[in-house]
Every structure is written in C-alpha cells, then in structure tokens.
Short mmCIF file of C-alpha atoms (C1' of nucleotides) and ligand atoms in Angstrom, two decimals:
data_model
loop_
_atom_site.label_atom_id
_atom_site.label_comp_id
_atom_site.label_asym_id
_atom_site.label_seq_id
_atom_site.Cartn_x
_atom_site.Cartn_y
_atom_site.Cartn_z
CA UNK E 3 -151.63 92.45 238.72
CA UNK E 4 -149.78 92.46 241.98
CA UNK E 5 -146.49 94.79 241.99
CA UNK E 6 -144.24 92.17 243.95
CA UNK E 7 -145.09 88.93 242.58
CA UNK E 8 -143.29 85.56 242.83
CA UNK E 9 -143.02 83.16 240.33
CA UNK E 10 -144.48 79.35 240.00
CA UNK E 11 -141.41 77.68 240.49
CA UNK E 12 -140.55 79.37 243.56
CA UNK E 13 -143.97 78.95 244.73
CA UNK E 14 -143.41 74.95 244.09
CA UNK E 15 -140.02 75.20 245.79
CA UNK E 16 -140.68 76.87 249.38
CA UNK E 17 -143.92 74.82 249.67
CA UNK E 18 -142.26 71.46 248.35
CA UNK E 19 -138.79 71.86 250.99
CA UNK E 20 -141.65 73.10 253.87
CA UNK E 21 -143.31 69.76 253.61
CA UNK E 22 -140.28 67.94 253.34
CA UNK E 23 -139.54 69.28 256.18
CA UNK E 24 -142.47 68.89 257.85
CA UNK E 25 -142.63 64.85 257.04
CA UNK E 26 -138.58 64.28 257.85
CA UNK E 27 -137.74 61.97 257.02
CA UNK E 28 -140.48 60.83 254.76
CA UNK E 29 -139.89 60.50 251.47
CA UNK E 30 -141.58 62.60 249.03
CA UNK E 31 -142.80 61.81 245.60
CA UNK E 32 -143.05 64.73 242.88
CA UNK E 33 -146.60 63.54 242.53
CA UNK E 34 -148.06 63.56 246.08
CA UNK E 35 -146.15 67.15 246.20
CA UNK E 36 -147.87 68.29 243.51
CA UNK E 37 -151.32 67.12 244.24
CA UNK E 38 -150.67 68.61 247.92
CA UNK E 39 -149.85 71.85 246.16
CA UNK E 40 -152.36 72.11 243.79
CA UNK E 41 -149.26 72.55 241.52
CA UNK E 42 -148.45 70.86 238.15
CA UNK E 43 -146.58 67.58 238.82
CA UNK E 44 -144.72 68.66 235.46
CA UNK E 45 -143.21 71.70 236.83
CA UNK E 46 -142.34 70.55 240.04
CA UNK E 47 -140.62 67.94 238.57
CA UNK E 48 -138.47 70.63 236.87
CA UNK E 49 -137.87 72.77 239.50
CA UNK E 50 -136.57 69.40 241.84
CA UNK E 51 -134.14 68.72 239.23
CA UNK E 52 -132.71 72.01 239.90
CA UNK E 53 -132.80 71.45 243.84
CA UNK E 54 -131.30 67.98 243.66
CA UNK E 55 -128.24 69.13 241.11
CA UNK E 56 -127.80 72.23 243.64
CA UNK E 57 -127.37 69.28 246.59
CA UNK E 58 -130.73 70.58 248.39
CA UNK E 59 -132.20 67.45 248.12
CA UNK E 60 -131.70 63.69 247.16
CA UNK E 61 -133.47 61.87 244.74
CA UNK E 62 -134.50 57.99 244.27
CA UNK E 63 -136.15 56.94 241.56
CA UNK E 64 -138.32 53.57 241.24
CA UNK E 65 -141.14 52.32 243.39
CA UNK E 66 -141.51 54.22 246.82
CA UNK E 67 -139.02 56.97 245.33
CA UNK E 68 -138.83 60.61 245.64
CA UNK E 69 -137.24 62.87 247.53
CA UNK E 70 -135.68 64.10 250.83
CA UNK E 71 -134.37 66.97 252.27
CA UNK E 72 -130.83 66.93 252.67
CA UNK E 73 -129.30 66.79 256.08
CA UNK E 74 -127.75 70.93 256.13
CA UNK E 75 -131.05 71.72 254.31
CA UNK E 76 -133.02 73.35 257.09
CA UNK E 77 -130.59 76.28 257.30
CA UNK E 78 -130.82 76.73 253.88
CA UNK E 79 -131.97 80.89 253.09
CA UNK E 80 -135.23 81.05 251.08
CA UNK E 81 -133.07 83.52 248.66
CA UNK E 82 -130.41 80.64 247.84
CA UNK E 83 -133.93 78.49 247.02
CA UNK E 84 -135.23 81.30 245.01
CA UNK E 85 -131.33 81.95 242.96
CA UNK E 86 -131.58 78.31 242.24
CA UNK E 87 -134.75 78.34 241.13
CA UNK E 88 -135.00 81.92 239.49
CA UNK E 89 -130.68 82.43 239.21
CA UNK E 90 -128.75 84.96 241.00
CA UNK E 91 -130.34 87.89 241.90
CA UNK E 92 -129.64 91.70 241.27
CA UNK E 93 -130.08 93.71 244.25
CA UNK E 94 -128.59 97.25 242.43
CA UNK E 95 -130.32 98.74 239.79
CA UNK E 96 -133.24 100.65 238.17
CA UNK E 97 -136.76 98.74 238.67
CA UNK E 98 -136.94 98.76 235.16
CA UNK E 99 -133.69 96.82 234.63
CA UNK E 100 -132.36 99.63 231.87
CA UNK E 101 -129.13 99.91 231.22
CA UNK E 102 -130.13 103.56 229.60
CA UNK E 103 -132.34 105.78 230.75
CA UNK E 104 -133.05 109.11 229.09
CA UNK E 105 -132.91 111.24 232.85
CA UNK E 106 -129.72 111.44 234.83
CA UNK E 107 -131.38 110.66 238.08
CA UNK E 108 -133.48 107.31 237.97
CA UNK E 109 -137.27 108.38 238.78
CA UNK E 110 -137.51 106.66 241.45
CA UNK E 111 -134.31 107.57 243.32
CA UNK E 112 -133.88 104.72 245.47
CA UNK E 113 -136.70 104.39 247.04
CA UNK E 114 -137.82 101.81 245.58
CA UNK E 115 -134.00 99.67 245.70
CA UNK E 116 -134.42 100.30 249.06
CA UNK E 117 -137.84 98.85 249.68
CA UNK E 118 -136.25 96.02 247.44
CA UNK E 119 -133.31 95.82 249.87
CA UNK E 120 -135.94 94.87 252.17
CA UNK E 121 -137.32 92.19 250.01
CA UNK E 122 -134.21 90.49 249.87
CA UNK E 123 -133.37 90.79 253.28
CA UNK E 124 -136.50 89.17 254.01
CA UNK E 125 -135.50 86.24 252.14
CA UNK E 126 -132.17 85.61 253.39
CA UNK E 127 -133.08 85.99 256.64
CA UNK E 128 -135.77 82.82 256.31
CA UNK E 129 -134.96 79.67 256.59
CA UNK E 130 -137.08 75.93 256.13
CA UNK E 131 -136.26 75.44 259.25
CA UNK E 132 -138.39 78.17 260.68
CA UNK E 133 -141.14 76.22 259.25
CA UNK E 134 -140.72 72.62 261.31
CA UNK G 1 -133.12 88.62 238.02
CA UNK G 2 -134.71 91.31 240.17
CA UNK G 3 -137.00 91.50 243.26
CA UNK G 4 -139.09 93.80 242.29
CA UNK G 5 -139.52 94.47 238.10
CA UNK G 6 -141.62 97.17 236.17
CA UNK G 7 -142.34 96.31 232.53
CA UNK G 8 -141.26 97.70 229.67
CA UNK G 9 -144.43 99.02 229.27
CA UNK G 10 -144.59 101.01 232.44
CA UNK G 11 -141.38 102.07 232.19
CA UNK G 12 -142.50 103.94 228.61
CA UNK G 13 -145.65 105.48 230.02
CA UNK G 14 -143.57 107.15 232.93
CA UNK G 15 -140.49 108.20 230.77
CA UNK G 16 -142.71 109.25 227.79
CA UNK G 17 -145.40 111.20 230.27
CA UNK G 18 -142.10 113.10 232.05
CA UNK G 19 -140.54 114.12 228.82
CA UNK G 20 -143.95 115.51 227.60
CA UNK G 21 -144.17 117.53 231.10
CA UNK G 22 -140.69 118.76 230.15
CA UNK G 23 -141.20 119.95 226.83
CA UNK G 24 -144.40 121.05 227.32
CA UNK G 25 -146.42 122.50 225.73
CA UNK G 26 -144.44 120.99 222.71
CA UNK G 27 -146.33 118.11 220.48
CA UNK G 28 -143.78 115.11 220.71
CA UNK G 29 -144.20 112.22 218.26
CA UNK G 30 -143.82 108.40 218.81
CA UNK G 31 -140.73 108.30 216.69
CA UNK G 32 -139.19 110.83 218.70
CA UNK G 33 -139.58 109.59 222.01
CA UNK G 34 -138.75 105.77 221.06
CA UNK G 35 -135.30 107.48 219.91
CA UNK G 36 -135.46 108.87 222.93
CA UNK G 37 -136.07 106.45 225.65
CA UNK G 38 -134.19 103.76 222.97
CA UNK G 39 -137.46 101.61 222.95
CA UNK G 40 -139.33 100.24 220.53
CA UNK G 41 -141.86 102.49 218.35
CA UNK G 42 -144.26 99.53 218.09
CA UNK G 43 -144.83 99.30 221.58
CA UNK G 44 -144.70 102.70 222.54
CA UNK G 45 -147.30 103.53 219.90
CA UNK G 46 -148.91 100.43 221.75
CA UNK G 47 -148.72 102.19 225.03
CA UNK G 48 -149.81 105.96 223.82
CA UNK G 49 -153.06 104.14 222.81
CA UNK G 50 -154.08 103.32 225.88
CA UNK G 51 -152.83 106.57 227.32
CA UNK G 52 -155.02 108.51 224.52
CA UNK G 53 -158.09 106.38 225.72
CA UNK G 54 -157.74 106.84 229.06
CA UNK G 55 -157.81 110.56 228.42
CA UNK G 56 -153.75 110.87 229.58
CA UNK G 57 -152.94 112.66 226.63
CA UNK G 58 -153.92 113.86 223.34
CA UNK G 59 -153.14 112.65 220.03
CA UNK G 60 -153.00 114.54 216.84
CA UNK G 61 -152.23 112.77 213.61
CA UNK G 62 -150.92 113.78 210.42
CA UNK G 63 -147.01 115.66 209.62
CA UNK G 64 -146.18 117.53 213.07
CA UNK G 65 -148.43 115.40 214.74
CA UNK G 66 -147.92 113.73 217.71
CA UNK G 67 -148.94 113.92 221.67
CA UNK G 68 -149.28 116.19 224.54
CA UNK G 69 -150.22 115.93 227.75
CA UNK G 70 -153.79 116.95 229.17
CA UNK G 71 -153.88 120.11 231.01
CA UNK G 72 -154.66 117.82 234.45
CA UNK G 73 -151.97 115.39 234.01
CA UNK G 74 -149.49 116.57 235.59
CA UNK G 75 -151.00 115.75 238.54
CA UNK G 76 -151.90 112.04 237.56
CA UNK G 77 -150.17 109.53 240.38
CA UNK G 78 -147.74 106.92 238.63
CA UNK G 79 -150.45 104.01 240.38
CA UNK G 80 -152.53 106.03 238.00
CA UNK G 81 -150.39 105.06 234.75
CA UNK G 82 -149.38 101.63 236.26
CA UNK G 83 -153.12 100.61 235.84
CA UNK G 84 -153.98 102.56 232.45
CA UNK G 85 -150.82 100.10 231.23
CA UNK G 86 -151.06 96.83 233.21
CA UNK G 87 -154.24 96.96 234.50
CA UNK G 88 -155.74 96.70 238.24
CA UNK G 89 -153.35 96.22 240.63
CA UNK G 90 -154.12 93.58 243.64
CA UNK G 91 -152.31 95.29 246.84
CA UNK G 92 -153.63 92.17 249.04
CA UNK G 93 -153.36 88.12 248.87
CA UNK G 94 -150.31 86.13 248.88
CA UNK G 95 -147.39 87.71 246.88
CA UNK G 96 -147.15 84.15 244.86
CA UNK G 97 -150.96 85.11 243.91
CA UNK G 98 -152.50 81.90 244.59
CA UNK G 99 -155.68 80.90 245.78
CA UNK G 100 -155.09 78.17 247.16
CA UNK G 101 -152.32 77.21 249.47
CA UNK G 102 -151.20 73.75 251.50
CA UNK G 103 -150.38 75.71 254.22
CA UNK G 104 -153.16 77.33 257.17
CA UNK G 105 -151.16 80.51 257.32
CA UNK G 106 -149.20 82.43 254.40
CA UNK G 107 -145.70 81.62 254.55
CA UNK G 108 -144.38 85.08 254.19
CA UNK G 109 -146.93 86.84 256.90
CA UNK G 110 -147.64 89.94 255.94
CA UNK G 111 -144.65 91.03 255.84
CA UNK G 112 -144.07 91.24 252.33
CA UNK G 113 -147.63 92.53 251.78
CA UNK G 114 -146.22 95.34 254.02
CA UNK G 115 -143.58 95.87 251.62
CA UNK G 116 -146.18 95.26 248.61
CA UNK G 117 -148.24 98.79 250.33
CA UNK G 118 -144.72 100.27 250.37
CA UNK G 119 -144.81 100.13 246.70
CA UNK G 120 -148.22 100.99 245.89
CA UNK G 121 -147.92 104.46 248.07
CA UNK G 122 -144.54 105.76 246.80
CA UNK G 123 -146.52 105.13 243.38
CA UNK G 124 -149.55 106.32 244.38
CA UNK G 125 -147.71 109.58 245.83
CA UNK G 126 -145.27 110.24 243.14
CA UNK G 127 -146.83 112.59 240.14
CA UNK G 128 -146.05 113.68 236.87
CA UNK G 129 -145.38 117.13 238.16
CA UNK G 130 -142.57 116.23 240.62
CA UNK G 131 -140.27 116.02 237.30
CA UNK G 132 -141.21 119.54 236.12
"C1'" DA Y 1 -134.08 38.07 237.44
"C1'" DC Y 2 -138.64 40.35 236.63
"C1'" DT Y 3 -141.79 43.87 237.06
"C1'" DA Y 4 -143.89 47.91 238.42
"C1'" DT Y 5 -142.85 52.49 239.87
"C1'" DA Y 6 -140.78 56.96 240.00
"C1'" DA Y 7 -137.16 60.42 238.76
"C1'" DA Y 8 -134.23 62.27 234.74
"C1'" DG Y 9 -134.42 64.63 230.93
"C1'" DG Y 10 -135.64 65.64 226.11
"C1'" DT Y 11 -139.12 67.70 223.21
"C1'" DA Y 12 -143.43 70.08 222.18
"C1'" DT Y 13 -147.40 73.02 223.25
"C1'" DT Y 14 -149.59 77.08 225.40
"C1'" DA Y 15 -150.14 81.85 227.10
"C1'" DG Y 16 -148.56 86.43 227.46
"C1'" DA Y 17 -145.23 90.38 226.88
"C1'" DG Y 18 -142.82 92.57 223.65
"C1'" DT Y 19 -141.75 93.44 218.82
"C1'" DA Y 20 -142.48 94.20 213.91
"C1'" DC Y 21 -145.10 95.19 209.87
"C1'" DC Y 22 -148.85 96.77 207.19
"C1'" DT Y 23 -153.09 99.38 205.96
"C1'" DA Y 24 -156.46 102.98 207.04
"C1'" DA Y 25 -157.57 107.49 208.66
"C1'" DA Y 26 -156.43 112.12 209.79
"C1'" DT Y 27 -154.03 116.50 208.97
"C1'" DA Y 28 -150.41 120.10 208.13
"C1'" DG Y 29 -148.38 122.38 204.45
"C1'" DA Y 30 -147.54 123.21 199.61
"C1'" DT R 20 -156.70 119.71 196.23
"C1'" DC R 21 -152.73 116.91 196.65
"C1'" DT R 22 -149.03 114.88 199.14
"C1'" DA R 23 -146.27 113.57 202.78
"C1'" DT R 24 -146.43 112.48 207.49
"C1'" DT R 25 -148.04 110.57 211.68
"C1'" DT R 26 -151.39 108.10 214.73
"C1'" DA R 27 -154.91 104.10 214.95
"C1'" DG R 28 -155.36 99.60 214.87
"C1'" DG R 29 -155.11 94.92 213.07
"C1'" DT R 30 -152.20 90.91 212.41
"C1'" DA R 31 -148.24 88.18 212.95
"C1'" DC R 32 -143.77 86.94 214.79
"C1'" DT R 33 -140.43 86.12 218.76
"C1'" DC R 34 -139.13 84.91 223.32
"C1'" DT R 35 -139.86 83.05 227.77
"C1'" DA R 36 -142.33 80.81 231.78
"C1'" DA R 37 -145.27 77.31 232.50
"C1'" DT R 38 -147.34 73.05 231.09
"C1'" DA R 39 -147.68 68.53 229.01
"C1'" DC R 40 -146.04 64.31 226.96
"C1'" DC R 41 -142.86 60.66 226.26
"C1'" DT R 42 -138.67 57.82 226.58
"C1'" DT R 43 -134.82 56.36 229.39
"C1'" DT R 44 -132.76 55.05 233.73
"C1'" DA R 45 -132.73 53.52 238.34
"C1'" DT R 46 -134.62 50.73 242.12
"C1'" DA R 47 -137.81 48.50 245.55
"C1'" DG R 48 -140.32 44.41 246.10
"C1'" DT R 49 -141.63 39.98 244.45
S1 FES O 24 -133.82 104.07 234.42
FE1 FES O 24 -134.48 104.15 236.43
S2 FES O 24 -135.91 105.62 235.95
FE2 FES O 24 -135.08 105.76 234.07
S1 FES O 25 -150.01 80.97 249.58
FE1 FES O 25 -148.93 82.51 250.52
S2 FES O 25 -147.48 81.16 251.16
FE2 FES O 25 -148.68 79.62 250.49
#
DNA sequence: ACTATAAAGGTATTAGAGTACCTAAATAGA
DNA sequence: TCTATTTAGGTACTCTAATACCTTTATAGT
C-alpha cells in the first residue's frame, strides 16, 4: 500500500516516450518496449493507441514498424501524458472524491490539496525532454 | 481523476471514528452512520469489523446495539486507521511501485517520495481527538 | 504481387474494491 | 422466556484496471 501511487499505464507511458526519446529516431516496436519494461506488451499496446490518437506519437504498422516520438514531443508535460493516459485531472476537491460529506469543514482542511498541488506541479513542470 | 485518492473505505473509518468521538459516549449503530456518511451499510459493517478486531472500538449486538469508541482512541493517529483498513503502508520505493525499472535512476527522484512522507506525517499527526 | 511482420482494435478473462444479501449469534426489552 | 433488533461473517454480484487472445489492416522487403 503506498499512499501516492501511479498507475500501470502511466508507468508504460513515461518509460515508453523516455526511450523513445532516448533512441531518436529509432523506431520502436510495442514489443521490444515491453520486454525493455518488464511491462505487458498487451497493455502497452493500449496505452500507445491512446498516445498516437492524442498526436504524441506516430505509428507504422508491418515489418520493422512501431513507433516514434513526434517532432513537438519532447516538450510535452508528464501531466498531459498522464490526462491522456488516466483523463483530465481534478486538482480541487476532498481526497476522498465526495461530493457529501457529513462535517462542514473537510478533515483534512487543505492540507492535503495542497500537498496534491504539489504533485501536480511536479508533473507539469517535467518534460521527456529532461530525460535525453 | 485525482492525484492523490483515499478509498471509500478509509474515508468510512475516519468519518465513522469522528462521529463516534462526537457523540460520545453514545452507542451508534451501522445503520445509522451509513445514513449518515450516505455510504453503504455493507461495507461499513465491512469496515467496523476490522475496527472491532483491531481493538478501535467496541461492538455490542442485539436492539440498541451498536459501537463506541475505546476509551484510548481518541488518541489513535489516522496512519493508525489507514493500516487497520488498507493494510501496511510502503512510505519508500518508486511511487509506480515497481521492482524493477529500465531506467538506473527513478524517474521522479525523490521528489515525490518527499511528497509521499508529506502524506504519511499529516496522517500520522492528525488524531481522532482533534475533531472533539 | 506475395509474404511476413507489426499496429489497430474488438472481445474475453482475471484480480480487487465496493456492494448486496443471507444466515447465525448475541442481547435488550417486553 | 420470547421476540425483535443488530452485529458477525460468509457468499455472491458488480465495476474497473490490467491482462490476454484473436482478427483485421497496413507496409517493408523480396
Ligand atoms: S469530504 Fe473531505 S473530509 Fe469529509
Ligand atoms: S521505477 Fe521509479 S521511475 Fe522507473
């Protein structure tokens, strides 16, 4: 149990646009990702669909296919990665994503939006770039 | 989609364990609190369970039955109830909680292991008593 | 053109949180 | 003692992320 915790498919998707980057201007196939990864090939395959409809990558299929990082793609934030991935993010709000809560004053106060602020701010302000 | 989430679970241990502080030293039953808190009776019978084992409160069956908080309670920490409910919390490793990673160094730092402790202290300093 | 390869994308399975339902055991009150 | 009520606890259903499988489509290389 970890109390910030990131999902697979962003796991998959930082690590998979890193390499990319790292092997410009290579091209990448879903399964060498995913044995470099340690990931499912399954999944990542998933989680590229989303990247290439959202223009962060290109596709080609067939022999020697894969993919590559598109040319604006290094100054991509790793929060637009992880709203594609995930979908838009809620940066307001009580950790327990109520709507109701029996108290007038959430428990935590915002403390805890705060330290979530900071979470978010963390991940707009990285890029793949800062990775090359 | 938020940054940081608490479960539903969690979020019916610390509502549940404040109201009890508040009525104390009334005997509040399941049914009323899940009215309450607009959750489901299922699970917060679910969650009392554990809380009875772990010696949180006290249950008492039968017509007027119900639970109350232990005379020591109050001053349970909320890291306290987060682990009765969801078990050990990790406050180190990667936040994607792998083992295994392409990359020599974590791609976040520990930065957002930084923000992880963050979390764990303002949990592990808030009590039931601070909603007397 | 043919063929092998790799992504696209649909469907199905698995694992876990949350939910619902049912029976047994305890107990307060008549 | 009897009855209604409430927790204990088992089982089963739902929903979603993750995983797996399979068919279709595109394309590089021959
Ligand atoms: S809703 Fe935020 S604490 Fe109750
Ligand atoms: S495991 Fe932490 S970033 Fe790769």
């Amino acid at each position: 149990m970890s109390l910030i915790n990131f999902s697979e498919g962003f796991f998959i998707a930082v690590h998979s646009l890193i390499l990319l980057e790292k092997h410009k201007p290579e091209r990448l196939s879903a399964k060498f990702l995913a044995q470099e990864l340690h990931s499912s090939q399954a999944h990542l395959s998933k989680v590229f669909q989303k990247l290439t409809k959202a223009g962060v990558v290109t596709s080609v299929r067939g022999p020697a296919g894969g993919f590559v990082l598109n040319k604006d793609s290094e100054e991509i934030t790793f929060l637009d990665i992880y709203e594609i991935v995930e979908g838009r993010v809620n940066i307001s709000g009580c950790v327990f994503g109520k709507s109701y809560c029996a108290f007038t004053t959430c428990i935590f106060g915002n403390e805890l939006n705060k330290l979530t602020k900071e979470v978010y701010d963390k991940l707009n302000s990285t890029k793949i770039s800062d990775f090359r």
